[in-house]
Short mmCIF file of C-alpha atoms in Angstrom, two decimals:
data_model
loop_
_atom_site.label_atom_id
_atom_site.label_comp_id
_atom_site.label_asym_id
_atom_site.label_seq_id
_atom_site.Cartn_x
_atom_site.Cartn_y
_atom_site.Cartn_z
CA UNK A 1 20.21 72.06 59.93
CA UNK A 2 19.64 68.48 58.46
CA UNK A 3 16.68 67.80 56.01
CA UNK A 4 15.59 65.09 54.45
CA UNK A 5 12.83 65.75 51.94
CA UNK A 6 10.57 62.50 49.98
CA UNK A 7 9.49 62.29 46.70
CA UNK A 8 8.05 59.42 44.47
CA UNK A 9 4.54 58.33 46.23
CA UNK A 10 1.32 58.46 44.60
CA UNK A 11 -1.82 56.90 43.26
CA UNK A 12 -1.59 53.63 41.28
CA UNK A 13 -3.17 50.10 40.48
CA UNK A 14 -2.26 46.90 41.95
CA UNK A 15 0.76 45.07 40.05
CA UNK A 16 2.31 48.71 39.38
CA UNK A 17 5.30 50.28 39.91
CA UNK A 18 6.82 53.25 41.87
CA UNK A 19 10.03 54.35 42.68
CA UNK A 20 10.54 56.87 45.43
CA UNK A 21 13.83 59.33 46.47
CA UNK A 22 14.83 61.04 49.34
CA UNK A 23 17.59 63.45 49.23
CA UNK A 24 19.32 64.95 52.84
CA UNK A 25 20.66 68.04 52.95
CA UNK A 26 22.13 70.24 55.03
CA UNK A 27 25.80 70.61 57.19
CA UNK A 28 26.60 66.81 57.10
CA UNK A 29 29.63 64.96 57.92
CA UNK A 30 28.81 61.44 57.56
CA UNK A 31 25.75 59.18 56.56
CA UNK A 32 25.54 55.44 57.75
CA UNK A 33 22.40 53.26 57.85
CA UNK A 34 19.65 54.95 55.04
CA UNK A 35 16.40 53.52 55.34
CA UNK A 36 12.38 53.30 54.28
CA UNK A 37 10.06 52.70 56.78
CA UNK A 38 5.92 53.07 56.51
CA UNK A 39 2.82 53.75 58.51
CA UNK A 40 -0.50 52.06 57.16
CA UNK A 41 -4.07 53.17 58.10
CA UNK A 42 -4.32 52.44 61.41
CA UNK A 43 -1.09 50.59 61.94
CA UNK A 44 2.43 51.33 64.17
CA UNK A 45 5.41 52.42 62.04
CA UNK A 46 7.48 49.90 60.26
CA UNK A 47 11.04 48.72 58.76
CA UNK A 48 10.86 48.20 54.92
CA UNK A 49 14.32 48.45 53.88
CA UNK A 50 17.62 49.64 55.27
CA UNK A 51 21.03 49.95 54.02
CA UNK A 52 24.10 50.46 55.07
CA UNK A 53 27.34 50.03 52.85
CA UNK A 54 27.75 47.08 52.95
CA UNK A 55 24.53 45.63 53.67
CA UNK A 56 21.11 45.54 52.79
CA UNK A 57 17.86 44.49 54.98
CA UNK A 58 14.23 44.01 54.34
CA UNK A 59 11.13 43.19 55.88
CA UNK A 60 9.86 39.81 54.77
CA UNK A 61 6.21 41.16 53.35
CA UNK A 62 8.54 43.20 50.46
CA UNK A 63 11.35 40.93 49.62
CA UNK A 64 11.61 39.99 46.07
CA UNK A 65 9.60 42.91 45.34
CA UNK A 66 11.37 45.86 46.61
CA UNK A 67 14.76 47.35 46.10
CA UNK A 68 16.64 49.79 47.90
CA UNK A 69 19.83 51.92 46.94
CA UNK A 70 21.82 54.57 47.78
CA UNK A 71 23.90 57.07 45.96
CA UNK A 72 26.47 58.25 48.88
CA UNK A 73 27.54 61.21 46.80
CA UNK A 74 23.90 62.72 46.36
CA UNK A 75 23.48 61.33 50.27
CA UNK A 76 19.77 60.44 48.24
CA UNK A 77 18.55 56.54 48.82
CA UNK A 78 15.77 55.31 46.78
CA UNK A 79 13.18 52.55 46.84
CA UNK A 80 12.05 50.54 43.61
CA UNK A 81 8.60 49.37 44.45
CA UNK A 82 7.28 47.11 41.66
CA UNK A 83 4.64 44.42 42.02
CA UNK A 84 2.60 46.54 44.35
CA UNK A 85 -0.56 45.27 46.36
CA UNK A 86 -3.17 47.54 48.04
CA UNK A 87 -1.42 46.55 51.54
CA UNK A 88 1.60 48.12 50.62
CA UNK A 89 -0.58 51.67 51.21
CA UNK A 90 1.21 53.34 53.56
CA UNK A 91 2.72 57.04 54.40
CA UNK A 92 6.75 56.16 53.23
CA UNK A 93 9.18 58.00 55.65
CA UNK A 94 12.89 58.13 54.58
CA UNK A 95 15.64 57.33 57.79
CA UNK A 96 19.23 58.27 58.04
CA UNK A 97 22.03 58.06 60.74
CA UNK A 98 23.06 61.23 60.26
CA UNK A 99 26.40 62.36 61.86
CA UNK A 100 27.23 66.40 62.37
CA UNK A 101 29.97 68.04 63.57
CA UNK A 102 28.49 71.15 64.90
CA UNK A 103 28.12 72.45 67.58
CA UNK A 104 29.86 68.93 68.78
CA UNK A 105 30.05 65.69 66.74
CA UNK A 106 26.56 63.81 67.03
CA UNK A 107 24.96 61.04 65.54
CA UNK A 108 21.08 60.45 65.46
CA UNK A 109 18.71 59.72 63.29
CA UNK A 110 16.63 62.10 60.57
CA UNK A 111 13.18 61.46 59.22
CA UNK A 112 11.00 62.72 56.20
CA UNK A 113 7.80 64.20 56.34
CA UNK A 114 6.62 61.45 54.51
CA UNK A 115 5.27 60.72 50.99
CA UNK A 116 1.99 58.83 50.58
CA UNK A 117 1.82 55.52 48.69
CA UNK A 118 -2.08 53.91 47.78
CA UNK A 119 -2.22 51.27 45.66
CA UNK A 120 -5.58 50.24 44.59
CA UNK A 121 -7.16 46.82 43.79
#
């Protein structure tokens, strides 16, 4: 059974910095695309950052201010949040395109529970 399991959010001040992980574990063949995505007050999910390995993509509202990367070997992928603004509050869910072999060889995707991100003015 495939986890993946957030860690990094929290409380801070516009201008700050935060840097959240998410680590999958689990009976895993293959990882492709690893990705961030968030869910502000009142608003429908959305892309932050995805990677895959050879490519990087990020919503417009975070580039220049976010970073994402990915250690294959940990099958972890992290997001460097610095400059934050209070509309960057959000619930941060971790994606992967996970592939398993058993019982047959499948490939969806995985989410987080979450991790909560406020930044305050």
């Amino acid at each position: 059974q495939v986890q993946l399991v957030e860690s990094g959010g929290g409380l801070v001040q516009a201008g700050d910095s935060l840097r959240l992980s998410c680590a999958a574990s689990g009976d895993i063949f293959g990882i492709n695309i690893m990705g961030w995505f968030r869910q502000g007050p009142g608003k429908e999910r959305e892309l932050v950052a995805t990677m895959t390995r050879s490519s990087t993509n990020y919503a417009d509202s975070v580039k220049g201010r976010f970073t994402i990367s990915r250690d294959s070997a940990k099958k972890a992928v992290y997001l460097q949040m610095n400059s934050l603004k209070p509309e960057d509050t959000a619930v941060y869910y971790c994606n992967m395109k996970i592939t398993t072999l058993m019982p047959s060889v499948t490939t969806r995707d995985y989410w987080g529970l979450g991790t909560q991100v406020t930044v305050s003015s």
